[in-house]
PDB file of C-alpha atoms in Angstrom:
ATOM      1  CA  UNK A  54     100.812  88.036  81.804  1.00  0.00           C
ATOM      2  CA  UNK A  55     102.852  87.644  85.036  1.00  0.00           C
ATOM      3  CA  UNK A  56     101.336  87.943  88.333  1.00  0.00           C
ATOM      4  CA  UNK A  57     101.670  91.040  89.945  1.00  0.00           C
ATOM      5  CA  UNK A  58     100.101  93.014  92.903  1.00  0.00           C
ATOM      6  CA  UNK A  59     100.069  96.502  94.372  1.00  0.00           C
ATOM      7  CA  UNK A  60     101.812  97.666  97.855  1.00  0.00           C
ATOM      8  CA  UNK A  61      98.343  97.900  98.964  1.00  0.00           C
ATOM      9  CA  UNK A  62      97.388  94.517  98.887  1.00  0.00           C
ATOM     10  CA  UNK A  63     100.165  93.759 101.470  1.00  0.00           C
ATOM     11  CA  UNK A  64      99.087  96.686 104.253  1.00  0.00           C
ATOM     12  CA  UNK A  65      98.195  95.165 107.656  1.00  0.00           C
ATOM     13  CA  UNK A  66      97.348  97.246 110.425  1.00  0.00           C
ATOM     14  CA  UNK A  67      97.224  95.600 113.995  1.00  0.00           C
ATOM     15  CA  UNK A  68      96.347  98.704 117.366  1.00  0.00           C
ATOM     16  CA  UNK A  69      96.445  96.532 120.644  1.00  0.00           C
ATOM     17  CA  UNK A  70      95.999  97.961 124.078  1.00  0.00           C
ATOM     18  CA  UNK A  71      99.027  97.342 126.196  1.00  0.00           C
ATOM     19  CA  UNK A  72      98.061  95.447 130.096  1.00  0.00           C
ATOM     20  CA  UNK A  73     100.025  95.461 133.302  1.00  0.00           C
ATOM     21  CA  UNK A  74     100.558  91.458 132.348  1.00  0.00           C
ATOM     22  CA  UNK A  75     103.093  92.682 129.077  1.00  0.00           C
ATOM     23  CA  UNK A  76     105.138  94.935 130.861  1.00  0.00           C
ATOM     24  CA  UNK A  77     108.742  93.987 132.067  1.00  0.00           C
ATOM     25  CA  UNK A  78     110.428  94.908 135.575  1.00  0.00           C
ATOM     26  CA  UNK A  79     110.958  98.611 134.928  1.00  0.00           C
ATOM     27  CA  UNK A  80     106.961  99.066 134.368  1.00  0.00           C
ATOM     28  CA  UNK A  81     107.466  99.583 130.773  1.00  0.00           C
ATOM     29  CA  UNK A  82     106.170  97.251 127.800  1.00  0.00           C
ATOM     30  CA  UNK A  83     108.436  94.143 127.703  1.00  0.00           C
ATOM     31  CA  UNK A  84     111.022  94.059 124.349  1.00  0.00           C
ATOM     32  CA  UNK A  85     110.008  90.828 123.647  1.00  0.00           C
ATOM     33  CA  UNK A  86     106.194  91.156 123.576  1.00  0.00           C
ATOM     34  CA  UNK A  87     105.947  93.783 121.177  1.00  0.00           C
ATOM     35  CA  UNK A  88     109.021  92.193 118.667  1.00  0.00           C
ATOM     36  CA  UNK A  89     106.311  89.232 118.875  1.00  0.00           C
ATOM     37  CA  UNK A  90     103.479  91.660 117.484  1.00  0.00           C
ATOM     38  CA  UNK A  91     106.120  92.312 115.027  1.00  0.00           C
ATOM     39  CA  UNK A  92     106.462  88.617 113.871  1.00  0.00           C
ATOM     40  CA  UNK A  93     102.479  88.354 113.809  1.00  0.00           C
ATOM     41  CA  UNK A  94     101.966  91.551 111.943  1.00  0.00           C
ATOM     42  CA  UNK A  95     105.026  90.709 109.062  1.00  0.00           C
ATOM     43  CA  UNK A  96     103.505  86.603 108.912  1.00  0.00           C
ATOM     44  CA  UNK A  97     100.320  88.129 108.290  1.00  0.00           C
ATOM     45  CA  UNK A  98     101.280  90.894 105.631  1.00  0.00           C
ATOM     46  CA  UNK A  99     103.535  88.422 103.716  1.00  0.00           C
ATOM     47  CA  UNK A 100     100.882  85.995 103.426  1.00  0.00           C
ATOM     48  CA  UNK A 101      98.077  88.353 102.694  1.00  0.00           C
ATOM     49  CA  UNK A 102     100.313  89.808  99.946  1.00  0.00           C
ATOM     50  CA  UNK A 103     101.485  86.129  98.713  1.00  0.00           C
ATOM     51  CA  UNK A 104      98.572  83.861  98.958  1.00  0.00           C
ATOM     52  CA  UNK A 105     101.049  81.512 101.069  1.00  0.00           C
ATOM     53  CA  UNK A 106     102.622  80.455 104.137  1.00  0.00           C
ATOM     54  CA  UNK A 107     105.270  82.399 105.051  1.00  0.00           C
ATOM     55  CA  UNK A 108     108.537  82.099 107.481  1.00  0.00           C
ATOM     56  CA  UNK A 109     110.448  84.811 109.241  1.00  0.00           C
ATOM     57  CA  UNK A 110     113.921  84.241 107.285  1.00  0.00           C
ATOM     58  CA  UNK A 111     115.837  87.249 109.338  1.00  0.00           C
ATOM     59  CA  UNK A 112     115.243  90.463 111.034  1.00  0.00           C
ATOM     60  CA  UNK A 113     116.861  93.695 110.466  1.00  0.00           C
ATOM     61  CA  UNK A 114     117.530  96.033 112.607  1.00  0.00           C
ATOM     62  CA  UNK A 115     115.270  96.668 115.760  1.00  0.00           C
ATOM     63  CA  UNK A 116     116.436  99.928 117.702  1.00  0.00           C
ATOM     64  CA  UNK A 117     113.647 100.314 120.218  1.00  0.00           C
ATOM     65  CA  UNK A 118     112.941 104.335 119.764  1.00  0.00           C
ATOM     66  CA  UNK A 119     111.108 105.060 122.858  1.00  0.00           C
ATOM     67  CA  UNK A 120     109.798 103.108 125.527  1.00  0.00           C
ATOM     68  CA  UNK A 121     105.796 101.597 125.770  1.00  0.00           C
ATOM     69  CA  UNK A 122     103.688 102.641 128.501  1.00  0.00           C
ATOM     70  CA  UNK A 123     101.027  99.838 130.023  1.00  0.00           C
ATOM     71  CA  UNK A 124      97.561 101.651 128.920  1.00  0.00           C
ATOM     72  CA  UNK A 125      99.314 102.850 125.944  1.00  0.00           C
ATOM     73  CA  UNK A 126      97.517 101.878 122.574  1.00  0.00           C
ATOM     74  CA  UNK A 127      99.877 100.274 120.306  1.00  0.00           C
ATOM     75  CA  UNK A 128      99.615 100.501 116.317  1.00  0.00           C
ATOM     76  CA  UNK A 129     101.828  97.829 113.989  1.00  0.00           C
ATOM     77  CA  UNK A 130     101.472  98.783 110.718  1.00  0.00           C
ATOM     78  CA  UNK A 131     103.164  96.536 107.823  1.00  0.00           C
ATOM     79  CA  UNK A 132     103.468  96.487 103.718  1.00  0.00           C
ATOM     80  CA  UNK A 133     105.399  94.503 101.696  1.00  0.00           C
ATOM     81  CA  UNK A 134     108.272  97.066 100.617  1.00  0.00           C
ATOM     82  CA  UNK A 135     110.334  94.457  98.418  1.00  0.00           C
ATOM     83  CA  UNK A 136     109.697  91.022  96.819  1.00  0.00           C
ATOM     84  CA  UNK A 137     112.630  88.634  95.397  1.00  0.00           C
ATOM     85  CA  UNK A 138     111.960  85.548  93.765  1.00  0.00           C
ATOM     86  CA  UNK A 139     110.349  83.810  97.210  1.00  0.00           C
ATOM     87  CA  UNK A 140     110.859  86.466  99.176  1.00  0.00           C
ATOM     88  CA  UNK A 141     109.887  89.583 100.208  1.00  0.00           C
ATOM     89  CA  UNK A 142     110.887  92.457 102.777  1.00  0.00           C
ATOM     90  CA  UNK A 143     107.877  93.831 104.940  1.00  0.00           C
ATOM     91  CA  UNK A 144     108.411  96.946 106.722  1.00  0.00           C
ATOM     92  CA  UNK A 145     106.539  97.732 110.194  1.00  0.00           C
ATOM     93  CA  UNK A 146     106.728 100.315 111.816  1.00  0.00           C
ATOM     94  CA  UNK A 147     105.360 100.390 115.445  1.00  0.00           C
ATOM     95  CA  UNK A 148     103.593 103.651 117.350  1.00  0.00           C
ATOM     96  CA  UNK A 149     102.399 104.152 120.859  1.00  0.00           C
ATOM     97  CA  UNK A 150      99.548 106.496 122.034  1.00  0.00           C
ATOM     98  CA  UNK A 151      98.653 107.841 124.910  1.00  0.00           C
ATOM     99  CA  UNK A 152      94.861 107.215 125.582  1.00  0.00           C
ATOM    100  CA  UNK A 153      94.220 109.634 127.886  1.00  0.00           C
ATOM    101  CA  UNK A 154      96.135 113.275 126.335  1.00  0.00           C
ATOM    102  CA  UNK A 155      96.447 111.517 122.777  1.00  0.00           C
ATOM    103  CA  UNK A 156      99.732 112.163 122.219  1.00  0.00           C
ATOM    104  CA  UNK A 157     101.613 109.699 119.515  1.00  0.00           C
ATOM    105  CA  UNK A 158     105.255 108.144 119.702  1.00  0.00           C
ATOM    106  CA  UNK A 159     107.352 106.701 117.086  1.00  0.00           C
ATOM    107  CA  UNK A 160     108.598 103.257 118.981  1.00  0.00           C
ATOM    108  CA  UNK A 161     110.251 101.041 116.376  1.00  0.00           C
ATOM    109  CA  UNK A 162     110.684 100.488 112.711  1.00  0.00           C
ATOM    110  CA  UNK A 163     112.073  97.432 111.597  1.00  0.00           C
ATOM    111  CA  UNK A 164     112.182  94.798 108.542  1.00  0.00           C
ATOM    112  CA  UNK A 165     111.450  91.272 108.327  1.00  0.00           C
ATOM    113  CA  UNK A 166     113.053  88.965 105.472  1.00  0.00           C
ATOM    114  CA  UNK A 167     109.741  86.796 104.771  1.00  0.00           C
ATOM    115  CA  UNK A 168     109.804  83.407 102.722  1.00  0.00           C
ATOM    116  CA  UNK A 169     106.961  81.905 101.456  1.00  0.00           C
ATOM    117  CA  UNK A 170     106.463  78.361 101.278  1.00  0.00           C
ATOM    118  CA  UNK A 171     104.259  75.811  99.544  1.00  0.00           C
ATOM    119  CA  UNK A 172     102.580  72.674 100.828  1.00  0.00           C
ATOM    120  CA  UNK A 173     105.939  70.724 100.728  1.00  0.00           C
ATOM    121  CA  UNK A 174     107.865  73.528 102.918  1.00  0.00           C
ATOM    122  CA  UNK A 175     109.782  74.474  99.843  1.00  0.00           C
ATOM    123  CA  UNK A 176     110.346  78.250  98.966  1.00  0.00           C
ATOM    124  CA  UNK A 177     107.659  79.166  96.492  1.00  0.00           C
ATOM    125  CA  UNK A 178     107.702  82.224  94.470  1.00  0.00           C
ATOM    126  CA  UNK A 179     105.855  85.326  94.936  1.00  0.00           C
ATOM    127  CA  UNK A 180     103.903  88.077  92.755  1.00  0.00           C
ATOM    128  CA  UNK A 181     105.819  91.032  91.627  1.00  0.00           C
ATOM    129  CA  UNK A 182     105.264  94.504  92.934  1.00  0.00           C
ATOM    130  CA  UNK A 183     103.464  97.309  92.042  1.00  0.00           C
ATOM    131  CA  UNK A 184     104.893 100.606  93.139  1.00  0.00           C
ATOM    132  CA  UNK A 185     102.133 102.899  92.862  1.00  0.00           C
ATOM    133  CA  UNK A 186     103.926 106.637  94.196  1.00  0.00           C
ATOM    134  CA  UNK A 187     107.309 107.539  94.866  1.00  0.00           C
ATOM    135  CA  UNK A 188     107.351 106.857  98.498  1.00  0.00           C
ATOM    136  CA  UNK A 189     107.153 102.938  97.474  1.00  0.00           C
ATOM    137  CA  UNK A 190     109.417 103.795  95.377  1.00  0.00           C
ATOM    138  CA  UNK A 191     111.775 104.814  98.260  1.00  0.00           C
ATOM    139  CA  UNK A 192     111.161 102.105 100.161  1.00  0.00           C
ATOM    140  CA  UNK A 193     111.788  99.561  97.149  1.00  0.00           C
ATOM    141  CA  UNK A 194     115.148 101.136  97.027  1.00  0.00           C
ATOM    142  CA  UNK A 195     115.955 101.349 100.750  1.00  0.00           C
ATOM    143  CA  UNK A 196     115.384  97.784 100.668  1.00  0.00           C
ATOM    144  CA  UNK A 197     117.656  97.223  97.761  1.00  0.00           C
ATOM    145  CA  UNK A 198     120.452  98.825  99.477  1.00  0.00           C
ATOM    146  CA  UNK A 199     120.101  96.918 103.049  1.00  0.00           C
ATOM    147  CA  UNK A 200     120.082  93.569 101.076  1.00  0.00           C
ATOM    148  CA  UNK A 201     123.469  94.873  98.868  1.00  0.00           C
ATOM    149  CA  UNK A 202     124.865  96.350 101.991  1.00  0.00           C
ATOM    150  CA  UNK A 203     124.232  93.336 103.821  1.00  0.00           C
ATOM    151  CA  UNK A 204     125.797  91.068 101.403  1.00  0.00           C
ATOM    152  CA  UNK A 205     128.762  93.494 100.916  1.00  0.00           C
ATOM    153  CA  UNK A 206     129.366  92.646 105.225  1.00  0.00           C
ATOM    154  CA  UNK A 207     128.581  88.534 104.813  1.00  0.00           C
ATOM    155  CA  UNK A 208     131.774  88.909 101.946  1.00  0.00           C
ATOM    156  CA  UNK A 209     133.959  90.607 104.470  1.00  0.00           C
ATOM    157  CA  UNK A 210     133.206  88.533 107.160  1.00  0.00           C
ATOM    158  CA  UNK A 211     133.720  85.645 105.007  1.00  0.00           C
ATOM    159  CA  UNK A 212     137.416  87.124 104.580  1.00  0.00           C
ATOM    160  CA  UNK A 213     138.483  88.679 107.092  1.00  0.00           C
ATOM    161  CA  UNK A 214     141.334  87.036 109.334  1.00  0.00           C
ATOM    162  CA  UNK A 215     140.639  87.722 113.125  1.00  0.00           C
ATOM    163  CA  UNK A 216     143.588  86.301 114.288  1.00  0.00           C
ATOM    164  CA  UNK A 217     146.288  88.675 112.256  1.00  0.00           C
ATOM    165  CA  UNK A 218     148.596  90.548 113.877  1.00  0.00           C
ATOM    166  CA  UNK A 219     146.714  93.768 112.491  1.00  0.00           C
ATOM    167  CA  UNK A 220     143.535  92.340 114.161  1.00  0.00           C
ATOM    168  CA  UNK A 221     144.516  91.861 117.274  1.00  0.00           C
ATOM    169  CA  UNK A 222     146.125  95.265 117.578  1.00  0.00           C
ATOM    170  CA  UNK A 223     142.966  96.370 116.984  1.00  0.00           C
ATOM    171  CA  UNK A 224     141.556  94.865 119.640  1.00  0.00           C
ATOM    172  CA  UNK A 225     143.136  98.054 122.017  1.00  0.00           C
ATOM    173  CA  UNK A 226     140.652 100.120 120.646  1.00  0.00           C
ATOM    174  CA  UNK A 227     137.814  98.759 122.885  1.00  0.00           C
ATOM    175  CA  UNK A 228     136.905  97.887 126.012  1.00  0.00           C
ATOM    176  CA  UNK A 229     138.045  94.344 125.665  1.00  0.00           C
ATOM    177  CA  UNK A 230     141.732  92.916 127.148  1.00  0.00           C
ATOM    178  CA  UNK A 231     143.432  90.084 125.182  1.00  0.00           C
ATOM    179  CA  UNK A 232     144.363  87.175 127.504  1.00  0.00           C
ATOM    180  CA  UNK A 233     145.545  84.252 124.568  1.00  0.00           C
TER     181      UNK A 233
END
């Protein structure tokens, strides 16, 4: 029998309090801190889930929802919502809450590409996933269709011709002015 393992196995949940010393210029919670709560959080699911070492292979899409207030109580919580051969696709999604009136905030959701690797640093495979409800069952999909959409892009970009005439016609639709 192959190995396999449920979505559960994967969940991480990290809730850190957010101090004067993480917050950027404007007062609020610096970008970068919390996107490195998000590496720590997707490392740690992965390699609960696999039973390995695992490497951030890419990142997709981080739209920072609303901004992180210091005092705030943060919440990073992470499952594995796709698994390849050696890979798999942990989603996190990131909430703020205000200590004092309790009020909750979606921040961020985003998805790390995770690889996990044996002793050797080669890409070792992973167990195969259990969807247990229908919401997993979204997610497994949702996942699907990033990874085909963003192979469809990597073909086009592959192709496409920047310097065509048609191209650089195009270029009048933005904010940009062609000096060549």
């Amino acid at each position: 029998m192959e190995n396999f393992k449920k979505v559960s196995a994967s969940r991480i949940t990290l809730s850190q309090l957010m101090l004067p010393s993480h917050s950027n210029f404007s007062g609020k919670i610096h970008g970068g801190y919390i996107l490195s709560l998000m590496d720590q959080i997707a490392f740690a699911c992965a390699s609960k889930y696999s039973g390995k070492y695992c490497v951030t292979a890419s990142v997709d899409t981080v739209d920072f929802l609303n901004p992180i207030e210091v005092g705030e109580l943060v919440t990073l919580k992470s499952s594995v919502n796709y698994v390849g051969r050696t890979s798999m696709v942990v989603g996190i999604r990131v909430t703020s809450q205000n200590i004092q009136t309790g009020k909750i905030k979606h921040c961020n959701s985003s998805y790390f590409t995770m690889v996990a690797k044996d002793g050797n640093g080669k890409s070792s495979p992973v167990p195969g996933l259990i969807l247990s409800n229908l919401e997993e069952v979204r997610r497994f999909y949702d996942a699907l269709r990033r990874i085909s959409s963003k192979k469809e892009h990597q073909a086009i970009e592959r192709t496409f011709d920047f310097s065509s005439d048609e191209a650089l016609k195009n270029l009048q639709l933005f904010n940009v002015k062609l000096k060549i």
